mmCIF file of C-alpha atoms in Angstrom:
data_model
loop_
_atom_site.group_PDB
_atom_site.id
_atom_site.type_symbol
_atom_site.label_atom_id
_atom_site.label_comp_id
_atom_site.label_asym_id
_atom_site.label_seq_id
_atom_site.Cartn_x
_atom_site.Cartn_y
_atom_site.Cartn_z
ATOM 1 C CA MET A 1 -49.322 57.054 75.910
ATOM 2 C CA GLU A 2 -46.964 57.348 78.874
ATOM 3 C CA ARG A 3 -47.569 59.314 82.125
ATOM 4 C CA PRO A 4 -45.249 59.401 85.124
ATOM 5 C CA ALA A 5 -46.865 58.611 88.432
ATOM 6 C CA GLY A 6 -45.403 59.436 91.796
ATOM 7 C CA ASN A 7 -41.847 60.438 90.947
ATOM 8 C CA ALA A 8 -41.480 62.889 88.085
ATOM 9 C CA SER A 9 -38.173 61.477 86.886
ATOM 10 C CA CYS A 10 -37.240 58.079 85.469
ATOM 11 C CA GLN A 11 -34.729 57.258 88.161
ATOM 12 C CA ASN A 12 -34.487 53.945 89.963
ATOM 13 C CA GLY A 13 -37.736 53.332 91.962
ATOM 14 C CA SER A 14 -39.906 55.688 89.935
ATOM 15 C CA LEU A 15 -43.487 54.729 89.015
ATOM 16 C CA ILE A 16 -44.899 55.230 85.526
ATOM 17 C CA SER A 17 -48.325 54.525 84.031
ATOM 18 C CA LEU A 18 -48.578 52.935 80.602
ATOM 19 C CA TYR A 19 -51.786 53.119 78.571
ATOM 20 C CA CYS A 20 -52.577 50.709 75.767
ATOM 21 C CA SER A 21 -56.151 51.115 74.416
ATOM 22 C CA SER A 22 -58.381 50.792 77.520
ATOM 23 C CA GLN A 23 -55.747 49.052 79.630
ATOM 24 C CA GLN A 24 -53.611 50.828 82.211
ATOM 25 C CA VAL A 25 -50.445 49.331 83.674
ATOM 26 C CA LEU A 26 -48.467 50.744 86.579
ATOM 27 C CA CYS A 27 -44.727 49.984 86.397
ATOM 28 C CA GLN A 28 -41.845 50.660 88.703
ATOM 29 C CA ILE A 29 -38.260 51.174 87.523
ATOM 30 C CA VAL A 30 -36.043 48.826 89.474
ATOM 31 C CA GLY A 31 -32.759 49.010 87.528
ATOM 32 C CA ASP A 32 -30.883 50.335 84.525
ATOM 33 C CA LEU A 33 -31.932 48.941 81.160
ATOM 34 C CA SER A 34 -28.361 48.492 79.947
ATOM 35 C CA PRO A 35 -26.719 45.153 80.701
ATOM 36 C CA PRO A 36 -24.229 45.140 83.553
ATOM 37 C CA VAL A 37 -20.586 45.601 82.552
ATOM 38 C CA PRO A 38 -18.120 43.183 84.132
ATOM 39 C CA SER A 39 -15.576 44.801 86.436
ATOM 40 C CA ASN A 40 -12.635 43.525 84.400
ATOM 41 C CA VAL A 41 -13.872 45.054 81.105
ATOM 42 C CA THR A 42 -13.577 48.748 80.254
ATOM 43 C CA SER A 43 -15.938 50.647 77.960
ATOM 44 C CA HIS A 44 -13.116 51.236 75.436
ATOM 45 C CA THR A 45 -10.266 48.826 74.855
ATOM 46 C CA TRP A 46 -6.706 50.132 74.853
ATOM 47 C CA LYS A 47 -6.503 49.555 71.102
ATOM 48 C CA GLU A 48 -9.476 51.796 70.474
ATOM 49 C CA ARG A 49 -8.110 54.512 72.740
ATOM 50 C CA PHE A 50 -4.700 54.261 71.103
ATOM 51 C CA ARG A 51 -6.233 54.496 67.633
ATOM 52 C CA GLU A 52 -8.371 57.487 68.559
ATOM 53 C CA ASN A 53 -5.596 59.433 70.276
ATOM 54 C CA TYR A 54 -2.426 58.595 68.369
ATOM 55 C CA SER A 55 -3.361 57.374 64.866
ATOM 56 C CA PHE A 56 -2.960 60.859 63.384
ATOM 57 C CA TYR A 57 0.539 61.222 64.839
ATOM 58 C CA ILE A 58 1.504 57.749 63.631
ATOM 59 C CA GLY A 59 0.498 58.862 60.145
ATOM 60 C CA LEU A 60 2.653 61.972 60.471
ATOM 61 C CA GLY A 61 5.655 59.956 61.638
ATOM 62 C CA LEU A 62 5.322 57.559 58.727
ATOM 63 C CA ALA A 63 5.007 60.505 56.331
ATOM 64 C CA PHE A 64 8.262 62.006 57.643
ATOM 65 C CA LEU A 65 10.039 58.647 57.306
ATOM 66 C CA SER A 66 8.673 58.227 53.796
ATOM 67 C CA SER A 67 9.965 61.662 52.769
ATOM 68 C CA PHE A 68 13.480 60.861 54.000
ATOM 69 C CA LEU A 69 13.610 57.501 52.215
ATOM 70 C CA ILE A 70 12.181 58.800 48.943
ATOM 71 C CA GLY A 71 14.487 61.842 48.937
ATOM 72 C CA SER A 72 17.497 59.584 49.460
ATOM 73 C CA SER A 73 16.372 57.113 46.801
ATOM 74 C CA VAL A 74 16.436 59.796 44.089
ATOM 75 C CA ILE A 75 20.146 60.366 44.730
ATOM 76 C CA LEU A 76 20.946 56.663 44.543
ATOM 77 C CA LYS A 77 18.979 56.194 41.318
ATOM 78 C CA LYS A 78 20.604 59.248 39.760
ATOM 79 C CA LYS A 79 24.060 57.866 40.606
ATOM 80 C CA GLY A 80 23.106 54.571 38.988
ATOM 81 C CA LEU A 81 21.937 56.335 35.816
ATOM 82 C CA GLN A 82 25.169 58.347 35.687
ATOM 83 C CA ARG A 83 27.213 55.166 35.922
ATOM 84 C CA LEU A 84 25.123 53.736 33.093
ATOM 85 C CA VAL A 85 25.905 56.723 30.860
ATOM 86 C CA ALA A 86 29.614 56.528 31.737
ATOM 87 C CA SER A 87 29.722 52.872 30.691
ATOM 88 C CA GLY A 88 28.342 53.718 27.236
ATOM 89 C CA ALA A 89 25.148 51.659 27.547
ATOM 90 C CA THR A 90 21.807 52.730 26.079
ATOM 91 C CA ARG A 91 20.285 55.481 28.181
ATOM 92 C CA ALA A 92 16.894 55.134 29.825
ATOM 93 C CA VAL A 93 15.461 57.983 27.767
ATOM 94 C CA ASP A 94 16.340 56.086 24.586
ATOM 95 C CA GLY A 95 14.471 52.995 25.752
ATOM 96 C CA GLY A 96 17.388 51.223 27.396
ATOM 97 C CA TYR A 97 17.003 49.150 30.547
ATOM 98 C CA GLY A 98 20.654 48.709 31.432
ATOM 99 C CA TYR A 99 20.017 50.312 34.815
ATOM 100 C CA LEU A 100 18.332 47.067 35.865
ATOM 101 C CA LYS A 101 21.824 45.551 36.072
ATOM 102 C CA ASP A 102 23.252 48.325 38.236
ATOM 103 C CA ALA A 103 23.439 47.703 42.004
ATOM 104 C CA MET A 104 23.298 51.419 42.837
ATOM 105 C CA TRP A 105 20.034 51.841 40.935
ATOM 106 C CA TRP A 106 18.543 48.836 42.720
ATOM 107 C CA ALA A 107 19.589 50.303 46.060
ATOM 108 C CA GLY A 108 17.704 53.459 45.139
ATOM 109 C CA PHE A 109 14.714 51.434 43.963
ATOM 110 C CA LEU A 110 14.542 49.439 47.195
ATOM 111 C CA THR A 111 14.908 52.613 49.248
ATOM 112 C CA MET A 112 12.052 54.170 47.306
ATOM 113 C CA ALA A 113 10.006 50.995 47.818
ATOM 114 C CA ALA A 114 10.580 51.265 51.578
ATOM 115 C CA GLY A 115 9.529 54.910 51.415
ATOM 116 C CA GLU A 116 6.373 53.988 49.539
ATOM 117 C CA VAL A 117 5.563 51.349 52.164
ATOM 118 C CA ALA A 118 5.890 53.999 54.869
ATOM 119 C CA ASN A 119 3.781 56.300 52.725
ATOM 120 C CA PHE A 120 1.275 53.466 52.371
ATOM 121 C CA GLY A 121 0.946 53.248 56.133
ATOM 122 C CA ALA A 122 0.733 57.033 56.470
ATOM 123 C CA TYR A 123 -2.320 57.133 54.198
ATOM 124 C CA ALA A 124 -3.957 54.486 56.380
ATOM 125 C CA PHE A 125 -3.650 56.610 59.527
ATOM 126 C CA ALA A 126 -3.807 60.234 58.321
ATOM 127 C CA PRO A 127 -5.805 62.159 55.685
ATOM 128 C CA ALA A 128 -4.389 62.450 52.176
ATOM 129 C CA THR A 129 -4.489 66.253 52.413
ATOM 130 C CA VAL A 130 -1.844 65.975 55.162
ATOM 131 C CA VAL A 131 0.357 63.140 53.893
ATOM 132 C CA THR A 132 0.763 64.309 50.303
ATOM 133 C CA PRO A 133 1.947 67.904 50.949
ATOM 134 C CA LEU A 134 4.509 66.596 53.445
ATOM 135 C CA GLY A 135 6.326 65.194 50.435
ATOM 136 C CA ALA A 136 7.989 68.623 50.276
ATOM 137 C CA LEU A 137 10.414 67.284 52.858
ATOM 138 C CA SER A 138 11.663 64.767 50.299
ATOM 139 C CA VAL A 139 12.401 67.707 47.974
ATOM 140 C CA LEU A 140 14.408 69.320 50.752
ATOM 141 C CA ILE A 141 16.317 66.122 51.495
ATOM 142 C CA SER A 142 17.099 65.413 47.842
ATOM 143 C CA ALA A 143 18.305 69.003 47.319
ATOM 144 C CA ILE A 144 20.649 68.808 50.296
ATOM 145 C CA LEU A 145 22.003 65.368 49.419
ATOM 146 C CA SER A 146 22.459 66.243 45.734
ATOM 147 C CA SER A 147 24.732 69.134 46.727
ATOM 148 C CA TYR A 148 27.011 66.673 48.559
ATOM 149 C CA PHE A 149 26.882 63.527 46.428
ATOM 150 C CA LEU A 150 26.048 64.795 42.920
ATOM 151 C CA GLY A 151 27.995 68.044 42.935
ATOM 152 C CA GLU A 152 24.860 70.128 42.374
ATOM 153 C CA SER A 153 25.161 73.474 44.151
ATOM 154 C CA LEU A 154 22.667 74.732 46.715
ATOM 155 C CA ASN A 155 22.993 78.494 47.089
ATOM 156 C CA LEU A 156 21.600 80.815 49.743
ATOM 157 C CA LEU A 157 18.191 81.163 48.063
ATOM 158 C CA GLY A 158 17.938 77.384 47.807
ATOM 159 C CA LYS A 159 18.563 77.053 51.530
ATOM 160 C CA LEU A 160 15.913 79.697 52.231
ATOM 161 C CA GLY A 161 13.536 77.754 49.987
ATOM 162 C CA CYS A 162 14.125 74.652 52.090
ATOM 163 C CA VAL A 163 13.283 76.574 55.263
ATOM 164 C CA ILE A 164 10.109 77.944 53.644
ATOM 165 C CA CYS A 165 9.070 74.392 52.683
ATOM 166 C CA VAL A 166 9.426 73.266 56.287
ATOM 167 C CA ALA A 167 7.395 76.277 57.502
ATOM 168 C CA GLY A 168 4.629 75.596 54.989
ATOM 169 C CA SER A 169 4.507 71.923 55.957
ATOM 170 C CA THR A 170 4.170 72.900 59.625
ATOM 171 C CA VAL A 171 1.244 75.213 58.851
ATOM 172 C CA MET A 172 -0.495 72.460 56.887
ATOM 173 C CA VAL A 173 -0.097 69.948 59.710
ATOM 174 C CA ILE A 174 -1.548 72.413 62.230
ATOM 175 C CA HIS A 175 -4.655 73.164 60.162
ATOM 176 C CA ALA A 176 -5.174 69.780 58.489
ATOM 177 C CA PRO A 177 -8.230 67.592 59.241
ATOM 178 C CA GLU A 178 -7.549 64.902 61.829
ATOM 179 C CA GLU A 179 -10.649 62.774 61.267
ATOM 180 C CA GLU A 180 -11.140 60.424 58.358
ATOM 181 C CA LYS A 181 -14.717 59.717 57.350
ATOM 182 C CA VAL A 182 -13.981 56.741 55.071
ATOM 183 C CA ALA A 183 -13.351 53.847 57.453
ATOM 184 C CA THR A 184 -14.508 50.685 55.610
ATOM 185 C CA VAL A 185 -14.078 49.110 52.194
ATOM 186 C CA VAL A 186 -17.806 49.477 51.536
ATOM 187 C CA GLU A 187 -17.601 53.218 52.141
ATOM 188 C CA MET A 188 -14.542 53.438 49.891
ATOM 189 C CA ALA A 189 -16.408 51.650 47.096
ATOM 190 C CA ALA A 190 -19.345 54.034 47.502
ATOM 191 C CA LYS A 191 -16.985 57.022 47.267
ATOM 192 C CA MET A 192 -15.402 55.704 44.063
ATOM 193 C CA LYS A 193 -18.837 55.259 42.484
ATOM 194 C CA ASP A 194 -19.574 58.957 42.903
ATOM 195 C CA THR A 195 -20.325 60.661 39.576
ATOM 196 C CA GLY A 196 -17.936 63.539 40.193
ATOM 197 C CA TYR A 197 -14.994 61.245 40.870
ATOM 198 C CA ILE A 198 -15.773 59.041 37.863
ATOM 199 C CA VAL A 199 -15.759 62.081 35.542
ATOM 200 C CA PHE A 200 -12.520 63.315 37.122
ATOM 201 C CA ALA A 201 -10.843 59.909 36.741
ATOM 202 C CA VAL A 202 -11.894 59.581 33.090
ATOM 203 C CA LEU A 203 -10.500 63.039 32.271
ATOM 204 C CA LEU A 204 -7.190 62.194 33.937
ATOM 205 C CA LEU A 205 -6.958 58.879 32.097
ATOM 206 C CA VAL A 206 -7.614 60.489 28.687
ATOM 207 C CA LEU A 207 -5.038 63.206 29.394
ATOM 208 C CA CYS A 208 -2.475 60.609 30.445
ATOM 209 C CA LEU A 209 -2.972 58.520 27.295
ATOM 210 C CA ILE A 210 -2.592 61.587 25.075
ATOM 211 C CA LEU A 211 0.617 62.574 26.841
ATOM 212 C CA ILE A 212 2.123 59.076 26.639
ATOM 213 C CA PHE A 213 1.316 58.188 23.025
ATOM 214 C CA VAL A 214 1.135 61.578 21.268
ATOM 215 C CA ILE A 215 3.102 64.289 23.075
ATOM 216 C CA ALA A 216 5.887 62.350 24.824
ATOM 217 C CA PRO A 217 7.471 60.861 21.640
ATOM 218 C CA ARG A 218 7.732 64.350 20.103
ATOM 219 C CA TYR A 219 8.528 66.711 22.961
ATOM 220 C CA GLY A 220 9.506 64.503 25.922
ATOM 221 C CA GLN A 221 13.271 64.955 25.519
ATOM 222 C CA ARG A 222 13.026 68.733 25.060
ATOM 223 C CA ASN A 223 10.377 69.749 27.599
ATOM 224 C CA ILE A 224 10.721 68.626 31.195
ATOM 225 C CA LEU A 225 7.007 69.096 31.920
ATOM 226 C CA VAL A 226 5.896 66.226 29.661
ATOM 227 C CA TYR A 227 7.333 63.348 31.701
ATOM 228 C CA ILE A 228 6.579 65.076 35.004
ATOM 229 C CA ILE A 229 2.905 65.672 34.169
ATOM 230 C CA ILE A 230 2.546 62.013 33.207
ATOM 231 C CA CYS A 231 3.949 60.928 36.585
ATOM 232 C CA SER A 232 1.746 63.422 38.413
ATOM 233 C CA VAL A 233 -1.477 62.402 36.690
ATOM 234 C CA ILE A 234 -0.753 58.725 37.301
ATOM 235 C CA GLY A 235 -0.015 59.619 40.916
ATOM 236 C CA ALA A 236 -3.664 60.511 41.502
ATOM 237 C CA PHE A 237 -4.632 56.887 40.801
ATOM 238 C CA SER A 238 -1.779 55.422 42.852
ATOM 239 C CA VAL A 239 -2.594 57.540 45.922
ATOM 240 C CA SER A 240 -6.291 56.636 45.751
ATOM 241 C CA ALA A 241 -5.361 52.965 45.440
ATOM 242 C CA VAL A 242 -2.914 53.197 48.369
ATOM 243 C CA LYS A 243 -5.542 54.892 50.513
ATOM 244 C CA GLY A 244 -8.110 52.219 49.702
ATOM 245 C CA LEU A 245 -5.686 49.362 50.351
ATOM 246 C CA GLY A 246 -4.685 50.942 53.653
ATOM 247 C CA ILE A 247 -8.330 50.969 54.725
ATOM 248 C CA THR A 248 -8.617 47.360 53.542
ATOM 249 C CA ILE A 249 -5.705 46.259 55.720
ATOM 250 C CA LYS A 250 -7.163 48.033 58.748
ATOM 251 C CA ASN A 251 -10.532 46.342 58.175
ATOM 252 C CA PHE A 252 -8.819 42.963 57.776
ATOM 253 C CA PHE A 253 -7.193 43.197 61.209
ATOM 254 C CA GLN A 254 -10.496 44.390 62.633
ATOM 255 C CA GLY A 255 -12.083 41.105 61.545
ATOM 256 C CA MET A 256 -14.199 42.393 58.664
ATOM 257 C CA PRO A 257 -14.780 40.151 55.598
ATOM 258 C CA VAL A 258 -12.753 42.245 53.144
ATOM 259 C CA VAL A 259 -11.315 39.263 51.285
ATOM 260 C CA ARG A 260 -14.650 38.647 49.564
ATOM 261 C CA HIS A 261 -14.966 42.213 48.348
ATOM 262 C CA PRO A 262 -13.685 42.839 44.772
ATOM 263 C CA LEU A 263 -12.418 46.368 45.473
ATOM 264 C CA PRO A 264 -9.051 45.378 47.060
ATOM 265 C CA TYR A 265 -8.103 43.342 43.996
ATOM 266 C CA ILE A 266 -9.051 46.170 41.631
ATOM 267 C CA LEU A 267 -7.038 48.656 43.669
ATOM 268 C CA SER A 268 -4.027 46.308 43.705
ATOM 269 C CA LEU A 269 -4.086 46.136 39.891
ATOM 270 C CA ILE A 270 -4.398 49.921 39.610
ATOM 271 C CA LEU A 271 -1.501 50.389 42.027
ATOM 272 C CA ALA A 272 0.781 47.991 40.123
ATOM 273 C CA LEU A 273 0.094 49.652 36.764
ATOM 274 C CA SER A 274 0.406 53.192 38.070
ATOM 275 C CA LEU A 275 3.658 52.597 39.985
ATOM 276 C CA SER A 276 5.347 50.880 37.034
ATOM 277 C CA THR A 277 4.364 53.760 34.749
ATOM 278 C CA GLN A 278 5.579 56.353 37.237
ATOM 279 C CA VAL A 279 8.968 54.645 37.663
ATOM 280 C CA ASN A 280 9.457 54.413 33.894
ATOM 281 C CA PHE A 281 8.797 58.070 33.103
ATOM 282 C CA LEU A 282 10.515 59.372 36.232
ATOM 283 C CA ASN A 283 13.672 57.518 35.165
ATOM 284 C CA ARG A 284 13.453 59.198 31.759
ATOM 285 C CA ALA A 285 13.145 62.628 33.346
ATOM 286 C CA LEU A 286 16.070 62.007 35.713
ATOM 287 C CA ASP A 287 18.211 60.696 32.857
ATOM 288 C CA ILE A 288 17.910 63.930 30.859
ATOM 289 C CA PHE A 289 17.345 66.770 33.301
ATOM 290 C CA ASN A 290 18.941 67.942 36.528
ATOM 291 C CA THR A 291 17.758 66.297 39.752
ATOM 292 C CA SER A 292 17.255 69.639 41.484
ATOM 293 C CA LEU A 293 15.075 70.594 38.517
ATOM 294 C CA VAL A 294 13.012 67.411 38.194
ATOM 295 C CA PHE A 295 12.052 66.740 41.769
ATOM 296 C CA PRO A 296 10.692 70.164 42.806
ATOM 297 C CA ILE A 297 8.539 70.501 39.690
ATOM 298 C CA TYR A 298 7.339 66.924 40.101
ATOM 299 C CA TYR A 299 6.369 67.630 43.692
ATOM 300 C CA VAL A 300 4.292 70.704 42.800
ATOM 301 C CA PHE A 301 2.350 68.981 40.016
ATOM 302 C CA PHE A 302 1.968 65.708 41.909
ATOM 303 C CA THR A 303 0.720 67.388 45.089
ATOM 304 C CA THR A 304 -1.724 69.600 43.204
ATOM 305 C CA VAL A 305 -3.283 66.653 41.369
ATOM 306 C CA VAL A 306 -3.432 64.448 44.474
ATOM 307 C CA VAL A 307 -4.971 67.137 46.689
ATOM 308 C CA THR A 308 -7.585 67.823 44.003
ATOM 309 C CA SER A 309 -8.339 64.110 43.787
ATOM 310 C CA SER A 310 -8.639 63.915 47.576
ATOM 311 C CA ILE A 311 -11.097 66.811 47.620
ATOM 312 C CA ILE A 312 -13.285 65.114 45.039
ATOM 313 C CA LEU A 313 -13.032 61.548 46.370
ATOM 314 C CA PHE A 314 -12.716 61.695 50.155
ATOM 315 C CA LYS A 315 -14.248 65.146 50.753
ATOM 316 C CA GLU A 316 -12.007 65.595 53.785
ATOM 317 C CA TRP A 317 -12.405 69.363 53.583
ATOM 318 C CA TYR A 318 -16.093 69.252 54.496
ATOM 319 C CA SER A 319 -15.338 68.656 58.178
ATOM 320 C CA MET A 320 -12.919 71.608 58.398
ATOM 321 C CA SER A 321 -13.655 75.128 59.564
ATOM 322 C CA ALA A 322 -13.016 78.165 57.365
ATOM 323 C CA VAL A 323 -9.891 79.024 59.373
ATOM 324 C CA ASP A 324 -8.430 75.547 58.849
ATOM 325 C CA ILE A 325 -9.209 75.613 55.128
ATOM 326 C CA VAL A 326 -7.479 78.988 54.709
ATOM 327 C CA GLY A 327 -4.543 77.799 56.833
ATOM 328 C CA THR A 328 -4.144 74.608 54.800
ATOM 329 C CA LEU A 329 -4.255 76.473 51.490
ATOM 330 C CA SER A 330 -1.787 79.063 52.809
ATOM 331 C CA GLY A 331 0.593 76.324 53.897
ATOM 332 C CA PHE A 332 0.331 74.647 50.509
ATOM 333 C CA VAL A 333 1.046 77.910 48.659
ATOM 334 C CA THR A 334 3.994 78.538 50.994
ATOM 335 C CA ILE A 335 5.412 75.122 50.119
ATOM 336 C CA ILE A 336 5.065 75.845 46.405
ATOM 337 C CA LEU A 337 6.885 79.163 46.818
ATOM 338 C CA GLY A 338 9.663 77.441 48.730
ATOM 339 C CA VAL A 339 10.032 74.799 46.027
ATOM 340 C CA PHE A 340 10.067 77.560 43.401
ATOM 341 C CA MET A 341 12.893 79.371 45.196
ATOM 342 C CA LEU A 342 14.753 76.094 45.526
ATOM 343 C CA HIS A 343 14.626 75.563 41.773
ATOM 344 C CA ALA A 344 14.370 78.929 40.004
ATOM 345 C CA PHE A 345 17.546 80.466 41.448
ATOM 346 C CA LYS A 346 19.680 77.343 41.696
ATOM 347 C CA ASP A 347 22.177 78.515 39.044
ATOM 348 C CA LEU A 348 22.834 81.899 40.642
ATOM 349 C CA ASP A 349 26.072 82.318 42.584
ATOM 350 C CA ILE A 350 24.515 83.786 45.730
ATOM 351 C CA SER A 351 26.015 83.249 49.162
ATOM 352 C CA GLN A 352 26.070 85.088 52.446
ATOM 353 C CA THR A 353 29.344 86.784 51.599
ATOM 354 C CA SER A 354 27.936 88.168 48.335
ATOM 355 C CA LEU A 355 25.171 90.160 50.037
ATOM 356 C CA PRO A 356 25.546 93.972 49.732
ATOM 357 C CA HIS A 357 25.810 94.651 53.470
ATOM 358 C CA MET A 358 28.667 92.171 53.764
ATOM 359 C CA HIS A 359 30.977 94.400 51.674
ATOM 360 C CA LYS A 360 32.705 97.491 53.044
ATOM 361 C CA ASN A 361 33.088 100.531 50.821
ATOM 362 C CA PRO A 362 36.662 100.543 49.530
ATOM 363 C CA THR A 363 38.807 103.478 50.669
ATOM 364 C CA PRO A 364 39.587 105.664 47.656
ATOM 365 C CA SER A 365 43.268 105.877 46.817
ATOM 366 C CA PRO A 366 44.840 109.335 47.457
ATOM 367 C CA THR A 367 45.223 111.582 44.438
ATOM 368 C CA PRO A 368 48.911 111.866 43.517
ATOM 369 C CA GLU A 369 50.335 115.330 43.823
ATOM 370 C CA PRO A 370 51.682 116.888 40.602
ATOM 371 C CA THR A 371 55.427 116.896 40.224
ATOM 372 C CA VAL A 372 56.826 120.417 40.458
ATOM 373 C CA ILE A 373 60.184 121.227 38.908
ATOM 374 C CA ARG A 374 61.732 124.297 40.455
ATOM 375 C CA LEU A 375 64.086 126.791 38.877
ATOM 376 C CA GLU A 376 67.148 125.207 40.377
ATOM 377 C CA ASP A 377 66.245 122.002 38.476
ATOM 378 C CA LYS A 378 66.254 123.701 35.078
ATOM 379 C CA ASN A 379 69.143 121.559 33.872
ATOM 380 C CA VAL A 380 67.085 118.432 34.484
ATOM 381 C CA LEU A 381 64.209 120.005 32.613
ATOM 382 C CA VAL A 382 66.353 120.747 29.587
ATOM 383 C CA ASP A 383 67.740 117.223 29.562
ATOM 384 C CA ASN A 384 64.223 115.749 29.685
ATOM 385 C CA ILE A 385 63.109 117.909 26.775
ATOM 386 C CA GLU A 386 66.054 116.802 24.650
ATOM 387 C CA LEU A 387 65.644 113.088 25.464
ATOM 388 C CA SER A 388 61.906 112.930 24.899
ATOM 389 C CA SER A 389 60.802 111.847 21.469
ATOM 390 C CA THR A 390 58.533 113.836 19.266
ATOM 391 C CA PRO A 391 54.969 113.358 20.533
ATOM 392 C CA SER A 392 52.670 111.302 18.376
ATOM 393 C CA PRO A 393 49.414 112.826 17.064
ATOM 394 C CA GLU A 394 47.451 110.778 19.599
ATOM 395 C CA GLU A 395 49.396 112.136 22.561
ATOM 396 C CA LYS A 396 48.465 115.422 24.134
ATOM 397 C CA PRO A 397 51.179 118.101 24.284
ATOM 398 C CA LYS A 398 53.059 118.269 27.540
ATOM 399 C CA VAL A 399 53.258 121.551 29.394
ATOM 400 C CA PHE A 400 56.068 122.257 31.811
ATOM 401 C CA ILE A 401 55.814 125.044 34.347
ATOM 402 C CA ILE A 402 58.913 126.620 35.885
ATOM 403 C CA HIS A 403 58.469 128.282 39.216
ATOM 404 C CA SER A 404 60.935 130.984 40.072
#
């Protein structure tokens, strides 16, 4: 039991009575219970303040850089595959690996690797529900560059689709969650042991195996969705592995014993297998189909699968308000519509000059006045009648009028 005596508050100098069985002790507060803080030490180090205030924006910057590098890498790899076809070597879709000897393809591969490293860092600083949808910028960049370097046209609707993608990405960034609940490897392992995520991962793995060994050999070269769905499904595992490894690296520099934990090694193996599979089937899709067709569809499927995986695994949406959830979903749908416009109308010849209001109504030509032969020209009329041939059955009879 505790009863204040004298002063009613627990400030410095206050007296309190403590009861323990039949004993009573009178105590006086003479100082704060917390240990004194040296004058040269602040309550939060500059690293902690920097991480709390700017980590989200660092993640955004890395996501933008990743989108630019990945969008550029698609153009370089496509050029390498075109050079392979021109040389007469076995194409990638037929199981050939001649592109491994092409310098242009390797330049694209290294650029994509640099983009994935930036993407890797973005997942370490920002939520997956923010980083993944920002991949729409890579669609925009690849569409613009393909019109210059691959000769693929980008009409007015495609340009509007690019603008819509940027607007949707902006809305998602504004309403996205800024706090990440999973901060340690132990928490990441606990998340991956969740029953819902295990069931989701098993379903994705079974679907991927069916697509690779049953559907792809039969319909892969005729239907663009087969190879793209394989890459998208595998992407759910690669993003989860990248997110976990990013947390591992952060914990390592924070001095935590992550080297002894088995999860980083498991995630590294998953990442290696998933990336190699994605590169293989993405090369097959690019070898057969148009770049402006492959990349937008791949983005929509990949983002949908990854966002669903993030909802199940990281549960980042639980800390968001209803307004932010609606705003994020609206931004995502806006991005999908922009990507659809970028792809669906790419073959139409639509430009600013072809719009209806850009054309002026043509001035109708004046109706020619009928030729009138007067009486004084009767000699000319007689000569014309004599020189004219007999009208054919198809011709209408001619009527001449003489005005007196």
